Short mmCIF file of C-alpha atoms in Angstrom, two decimals:
data_model
loop_
_atom_site.label_atom_id
_atom_site.label_comp_id
_atom_site.label_asym_id
_atom_site.label_seq_id
_atom_site.Cartn_x
_atom_site.Cartn_y
_atom_site.Cartn_z
CA MET S 1 4.24 11.97 41.39
CA TYR S 2 2.08 8.91 40.76
CA ALA S 3 1.78 6.76 43.90
CA PHE S 4 2.36 3.04 43.42
CA THR S 5 1.53 0.25 45.81
CA ALA S 6 4.42 -0.32 48.22
CA ALA S 7 6.46 -3.50 47.91
CA GLU S 8 5.21 -6.26 50.20
CA PRO S 9 7.28 -8.55 52.43
CA GLU S 10 9.43 -11.36 51.12
CA GLY S 11 7.69 -14.55 50.15
CA VAL S 12 5.46 -16.27 47.64
CA ASP S 13 2.71 -14.21 46.00
CA GLY S 14 0.27 -16.57 44.32
CA TRP S 15 0.98 -18.81 41.36
CA GLN S 16 2.09 -18.25 37.79
CA SER S 17 0.30 -19.74 34.79
CA ASN S 18 2.99 -22.44 34.57
CA GLY S 19 2.12 -23.66 38.08
CA ARG S 20 5.24 -22.33 39.76
CA PRO S 21 5.04 -20.00 42.77
CA ARG S 22 5.64 -16.34 41.97
CA ARG S 23 8.10 -14.56 44.25
CA ARG S 24 7.70 -10.88 44.94
CA THR S 25 10.14 -8.70 43.04
CA GLY S 26 11.46 -7.16 46.23
CA ALA S 27 12.24 -10.51 47.82
CA ARG S 28 15.83 -11.49 48.48
CA CYS S 29 17.13 -14.03 46.02
CA GLY S 30 17.86 -17.41 47.57
CA CYS S 31 19.61 -18.92 44.55
CA ARG S 32 22.87 -20.67 45.21
CA ALA S 33 24.07 -19.96 41.67
CA PRO S 34 23.64 -16.19 41.13
CA GLY S 35 25.08 -16.40 37.63
CA SER S 36 22.09 -18.47 36.48
CA CYS S 37 19.54 -16.75 38.72
CA ARG S 38 16.03 -16.40 37.28
CA CYS S 39 14.47 -14.78 40.33
CA PRO S 40 12.94 -11.33 39.74
CA PRO S 41 15.48 -8.52 40.15
CA PRO S 42 15.05 -6.24 43.19
CA SER S 43 14.52 -3.04 41.17
CA TYR S 44 13.81 -1.65 37.72
CA GLU S 45 17.44 -0.59 37.30
CA ALA S 46 18.63 -4.11 38.11
CA ALA S 47 16.09 -5.50 35.65
CA VAL S 48 17.48 -3.27 32.90
CA GLU S 49 21.00 -4.57 33.50
CA ARG S 50 19.78 -8.18 33.52
CA TYR S 51 17.98 -7.53 30.23
CA LEU S 52 21.00 -5.94 28.53
CA THR S 53 23.30 -8.81 29.53
CA GLY S 54 20.83 -11.67 29.13
CA ALA S 55 18.75 -10.86 26.07
CA GLY S 56 21.54 -10.93 23.50
CA ILE S 57 21.65 -7.17 22.94
CA ALA S 58 24.58 -6.29 20.68
CA LYS S 59 27.38 -4.27 22.22
CA SER S 60 26.86 -1.59 19.57
CA SER S 61 23.21 -1.19 20.68
CA ALA S 62 23.49 -1.65 24.47
CA ARG S 63 24.34 2.01 25.16
CA ILE S 64 21.30 3.30 23.25
CA TYR S 65 19.09 0.70 24.94
CA ARG S 66 20.34 1.72 28.39
CA ILE S 67 19.69 5.41 27.71
CA SER S 68 16.19 4.72 26.38
CA LEU S 69 15.26 2.42 29.24
CA THR S 70 16.57 4.94 31.77
CA THR S 71 14.29 7.52 30.17
CA TRP S 72 11.34 5.15 30.49
CA GLY S 73 12.29 4.59 34.13
CA TRP S 74 11.18 8.13 34.94
CA MET S 75 7.84 7.70 33.23
CA LEU S 76 7.23 4.27 34.74
CA ARG S 77 7.56 6.01 38.12
CA GLY S 78 4.91 8.49 37.02
CA GLU S 79 7.33 11.38 36.46
CA PRO S 80 8.21 13.27 33.27
CA ALA S 81 11.59 12.30 31.84
CA PRO S 82 14.19 15.10 31.77
CA THR S 83 15.16 16.51 28.39
CA GLY S 84 18.07 18.52 27.03
CA PRO S 85 21.15 19.05 29.22
CA ALA S 86 19.23 17.92 32.33
CA ARG S 87 19.00 14.42 30.85
CA ARG S 88 22.73 13.75 30.88
CA GLY S 89 23.67 11.52 33.76
CA ALA S 90 20.21 11.78 35.34
CA LYS S 91 18.71 8.60 36.74
CA PRO S 92 15.25 8.00 38.22
CA ALA S 93 14.98 7.05 41.87
CA PRO S 94 14.97 3.25 42.40
CA PHE S 95 11.58 1.60 42.37
CA ASP S 96 10.23 -1.91 42.64
CA LEU S 97 9.62 -3.76 39.38
CA THR S 98 6.12 -4.76 40.49
CA ALA S 99 5.08 -1.12 39.98
CA ILE S 100 4.85 -1.88 36.26
CA ASP S 101 1.91 -4.19 36.97
CA ASP S 102 -0.08 -1.49 38.78
CA PRO S 103 -3.45 -1.17 36.94
CA GLY S 104 -3.42 2.60 37.37
CA LEU S 105 -0.16 3.06 35.49
CA PRO S 106 -1.20 2.84 31.77
CA PRO S 107 -3.24 6.08 31.60
CA VAL S 108 -0.58 8.00 33.52
CA LEU S 109 2.15 6.58 31.29
CA ALA S 110 0.19 7.41 28.14
CA GLU S 111 -0.14 11.04 29.23
CA LEU S 112 3.58 11.33 30.04
CA ALA S 113 4.57 9.65 26.76
CA ALA S 114 2.33 12.02 24.79
CA ALA S 115 3.91 15.04 26.48
CA ARG S 116 7.39 13.75 25.71
CA ALA S 117 6.45 13.04 22.09
CA ASP S 118 5.54 16.72 21.68
CA GLU S 119 9.11 17.70 22.64
CA MET S 120 11.11 15.05 20.76
CA ASP S 121 11.40 14.04 17.12
CA ALA S 122 9.31 11.11 15.89
CA ASP S 123 12.31 8.86 15.22
CA THR S 124 13.55 9.17 18.81
CA VAL S 125 10.09 8.63 20.28
CA ASN S 126 9.43 5.55 18.14
CA ARG S 127 12.86 4.08 18.87
CA GLU S 128 12.43 4.51 22.62
CA LEU S 129 8.94 2.98 22.51
CA SER S 130 10.19 -0.01 20.55
CA ILE S 131 13.06 -0.59 23.01
CA ALA S 132 10.70 -0.34 25.99
CA ARG S 133 8.30 -2.88 24.52
CA LYS S 134 11.11 -5.33 23.76
CA ALA S 135 12.39 -5.07 27.33
CA ILE S 136 8.91 -5.43 28.83
CA GLY S 137 8.21 -8.45 26.62
CA TRP S 138 11.46 -10.06 27.76
CA GLY S 139 10.57 -9.36 31.40
CA GLN S 140 7.19 -10.99 30.87
CA ALA S 141 8.86 -14.06 29.38
CA GLN S 142 11.02 -14.31 32.53
CA GLY S 143 7.90 -14.19 34.72
CA TRP S 144 9.00 -10.93 36.38
CA ILE S 145 5.99 -8.87 35.30
CA GLU S 146 2.60 -9.59 33.78
CA ALA S 147 1.30 -6.35 32.27
CA ASP S 148 2.52 -4.14 29.43
CA PRO S 149 1.62 -0.57 30.41
CA THR S 150 2.71 0.73 26.98
CA ILE S 151 -0.30 -0.89 25.27
CA GLY S 152 -2.33 1.92 23.78
CA ILE S 153 0.66 4.20 23.19
CA GLU S 154 0.91 4.67 19.45
CA ARG S 155 3.98 5.25 17.34
CA ARG S 156 4.32 8.72 15.88
CA PRO S 157 4.34 9.17 12.10
CA ALA S 158 7.91 9.82 11.01
CA PRO S 159 8.65 12.67 8.58
CA PRO S 160 9.66 11.67 5.04
CA ASP S 161 13.32 10.78 4.70
CA ARG S 162 14.93 13.43 2.51
CA THR S 163 18.46 12.16 3.04
CA LYS S 164 20.93 13.32 0.42
CA ALA S 165 24.55 12.40 -0.03
CA LEU S 166 27.03 15.25 0.20
CA SER S 167 28.54 16.24 -3.13
CA LYS S 168 32.25 15.83 -3.87
CA PRO S 169 32.94 19.57 -3.40
CA GLN S 170 31.14 19.48 -0.02
CA ILE S 171 33.16 16.44 1.04
CA ALA S 172 36.37 18.17 -0.04
CA ALA S 173 35.37 21.28 1.94
CA LEU S 174 34.66 19.10 4.98
CA TRP S 175 38.24 17.86 5.10
CA GLN S 176 39.51 21.44 5.12
CA LEU S 177 37.56 22.45 8.25
CA ASP S 178 39.55 23.50 11.30
CA ALA S 179 38.14 20.68 13.43
CA SER S 180 39.69 18.57 16.19
CA VAL S 181 41.51 15.31 15.48
CA ARG S 182 38.59 13.45 17.04
CA GLU S 183 36.03 14.96 14.66
CA LYS S 184 38.25 14.59 11.60
CA THR S 185 38.94 10.93 12.40
CA PHE S 186 35.26 10.24 13.07
CA TRP S 187 34.16 11.81 9.79
CA LYS S 188 36.94 10.20 7.76
CA LEU S 189 36.24 6.75 9.26
CA LEU S 190 32.53 7.08 8.50
CA TYR S 191 33.31 8.15 4.95
CA GLU S 192 35.87 5.48 4.15
CA SER S 193 34.28 2.51 5.93
CA ALA S 194 30.57 3.19 5.19
CA ALA S 195 29.86 1.80 8.68
CA ARG S 196 27.01 2.89 10.92
CA ALA S 197 27.79 5.72 13.34
CA GLU S 198 26.85 3.54 16.33
CA GLU S 199 29.31 0.85 15.22
CA ILE S 200 32.11 3.39 14.89
CA LEU S 201 31.41 4.92 18.31
CA CYS S 202 31.48 1.48 19.95
CA LEU S 203 34.96 0.69 18.64
CA ASN S 204 37.70 0.05 21.18
CA ILE S 205 41.38 0.63 20.43
CA GLU S 206 42.20 -3.05 20.98
CA GLU S 207 39.70 -3.95 18.22
CA LEU S 208 41.69 -2.04 15.60
CA PHE S 209 44.21 -3.66 13.26
CA PRO S 210 46.05 -0.66 11.77
CA ALA S 211 48.44 -2.75 9.68
CA ASP S 212 45.46 -4.28 7.86
CA LYS S 213 43.43 -1.04 7.91
CA ARG S 214 40.46 -2.77 9.47
CA GLY S 215 38.54 -3.03 12.74
CA ARG S 216 36.20 -5.50 14.41
CA VAL S 217 32.63 -4.37 15.14
CA VAL S 218 29.45 -6.01 16.43
CA SER S 219 26.56 -5.40 14.06
CA LYS S 220 22.84 -5.51 14.74
CA GLY S 221 21.91 -8.99 15.87
CA GLY S 222 25.27 -9.54 17.56
CA ALA S 223 27.20 -10.72 14.49
CA ILE S 224 30.94 -9.96 14.34
CA GLU S 225 31.85 -7.98 11.24
CA TRP S 226 34.85 -6.12 9.92
CA ILE S 227 35.07 -2.54 8.72
CA HIS S 228 37.86 -1.36 6.43
CA TRP S 229 39.36 2.09 5.96
CA GLN S 230 41.81 3.81 3.69
CA SER S 231 44.87 6.05 3.99
CA GLY S 232 43.00 9.10 5.31
CA THR S 233 41.86 7.28 8.46
CA ALA S 234 45.20 5.45 8.72
CA GLN S 235 47.03 8.78 8.97
CA LEU S 236 44.70 10.17 11.65
CA LEU S 237 44.36 7.16 13.97
CA PRO S 238 47.88 7.39 15.52
CA ARG S 239 47.22 11.01 16.47
CA LEU S 240 43.84 10.13 18.00
CA THR S 241 45.14 7.18 20.03
CA ALA S 242 48.51 8.66 21.10
CA GLY S 243 49.40 7.35 24.56
CA ARG S 244 46.44 4.95 24.68
CA THR S 245 46.36 1.20 24.01
CA HIS S 246 42.97 0.13 25.38
CA GLY S 247 39.48 1.48 25.86
CA PRO S 248 37.04 3.46 23.71
CA LEU S 249 38.44 4.90 20.50
CA PHE S 250 36.39 8.11 20.60
CA LEU S 251 36.24 9.95 23.93
CA THR S 252 34.40 12.91 25.39
CA ASP S 253 36.28 16.06 26.42
CA ARG S 254 35.47 15.64 30.11
CA LYS S 255 36.15 13.08 32.79
CA ALA S 256 33.64 10.24 32.92
CA PRO S 257 30.76 10.95 35.32
CA ALA S 258 30.10 8.67 38.28
CA ARG S 259 28.44 5.34 37.55
CA THR S 260 29.62 5.29 33.93
CA PRO S 261 30.06 1.61 32.93
CA SER S 262 33.72 0.63 33.12
CA LEU S 263 33.67 -0.59 29.52
CA ASP S 264 32.87 2.98 28.44
CA ILE S 265 35.80 4.60 30.30
CA CYS S 266 39.33 5.02 29.00
CA PRO S 267 41.69 3.49 31.62
CA THR S 268 44.41 5.99 30.69
CA ALA S 269 42.57 9.29 30.28
CA GLY S 270 39.61 8.58 32.58
CA ARG S 271 37.23 10.03 30.00
CA ALA S 272 34.03 8.42 28.75
CA ARG S 273 33.11 6.99 25.38
CA LEU S 274 31.69 9.59 22.98
CA SER S 275 27.93 9.12 22.72
CA TYR S 276 25.81 9.25 19.58
CA ARG S 277 24.14 12.44 20.79
CA ARG S 278 27.43 14.21 21.59
CA ALA S 279 28.84 13.20 18.20
CA GLU S 280 25.79 14.69 16.51
CA GLU S 281 26.06 17.92 18.49
CA SER S 282 29.75 18.22 17.69
CA SER S 283 29.16 17.70 13.97
CA ARG S 284 26.42 20.31 13.85
CA ARG S 285 28.64 22.88 15.55
CA ALA S 286 31.21 22.57 12.79
CA PRO S 287 30.69 25.50 10.38
CA GLY S 288 30.10 24.51 6.79
CA CYS S 289 29.66 20.84 7.68
CA TRP S 290 26.23 20.58 6.10
CA PRO S 291 25.00 21.26 2.58
CA THR S 292 24.10 24.85 1.71
CA PRO S 293 21.88 26.79 1.35
CA SER S 294 19.81 24.44 3.53
CA PRO S 295 20.33 24.69 7.32
CA ALA S 296 21.64 21.85 9.46
CA PRO S 297 19.41 18.89 8.60
CA THR S 298 16.61 17.66 10.77
CA ALA S 299 16.74 14.33 8.98
CA SER S 300 19.92 12.32 8.46
CA THR S 301 22.87 13.13 6.24
CA THR S 302 24.51 10.31 4.29
CA TRP S 303 28.17 10.23 3.33
CA LYS S 304 29.28 7.90 0.57
CA GLY S 305 32.80 7.41 -0.60
CA GLY S 306 35.79 5.26 -1.37
CA ARG S 307 35.24 1.80 -2.73
CA SER S 308 32.40 1.12 -0.28
CA THR S 309 28.97 0.23 -1.59
CA GLY S 310 27.04 1.23 1.52
CA SER S 311 26.57 4.51 3.33
CA ALA S 312 27.28 5.97 6.75
CA THR S 313 24.57 8.05 8.38
CA VAL S 314 24.93 10.65 11.10
CA ARG S 315 21.67 11.76 12.69
#
């Protein structure tokens, strides 16, 4: 593990470029109004939460941002980020935010990022890098950190997008699959609404208006938008939400793990919101779900249908 300089005692540590004293990240906050506190957070994890709630990140994107920034937390500590099943629920040990300013971090981080890029697809690597740089830039603007240790880490060239819409016979075959109500509702809602998969997964039951066949979503940029569906989704929704009136629309099969945000837990079933990754895995396990004779796609698959003019993409 890379060894960072230990956090120093509470107090002022020099001066910022704006002439104000700079407090150490590990110092106890003395603000009398915590809700408007601008003092540096005590740890990287706390900084991530402050960023997600204070930088205007859309609800539909916050989950992906949290996962990506948790992954970067391992590498910012000088450790390789876990992959595969080991990644689920794993969190790096707490560390002081000032570690990001350590001059010895960039080369170590570049080596760890390169190793991770060899194991992950280019789209995931580039998305995580972009999220990390946005968060670091926001932290710099708050005066919490000064350096950007990701400078020098290059984006990976993405493979050409060979996305193809499923044909009408393939769509018809999809509806005949012996899949769970959750999967059928998810696919049908994507097909009929042409909404993004992340928007659908972030839906809560209380944001649905079944009588009007529409639901309220938060799009990229934080704007409130409406998605509309047709009779296929309308018939499936009561079966999916039976016995539930609040909480995430799409749930995992298991109880929510410890430290899952309360907004992502069903108050009735105690299960967690279905993640983008789990939804992808579930779709790929469904036999005959993807076009033949090609295998399950490595790129995205687009479904178009109904009276919608857009498309819904599942990666």
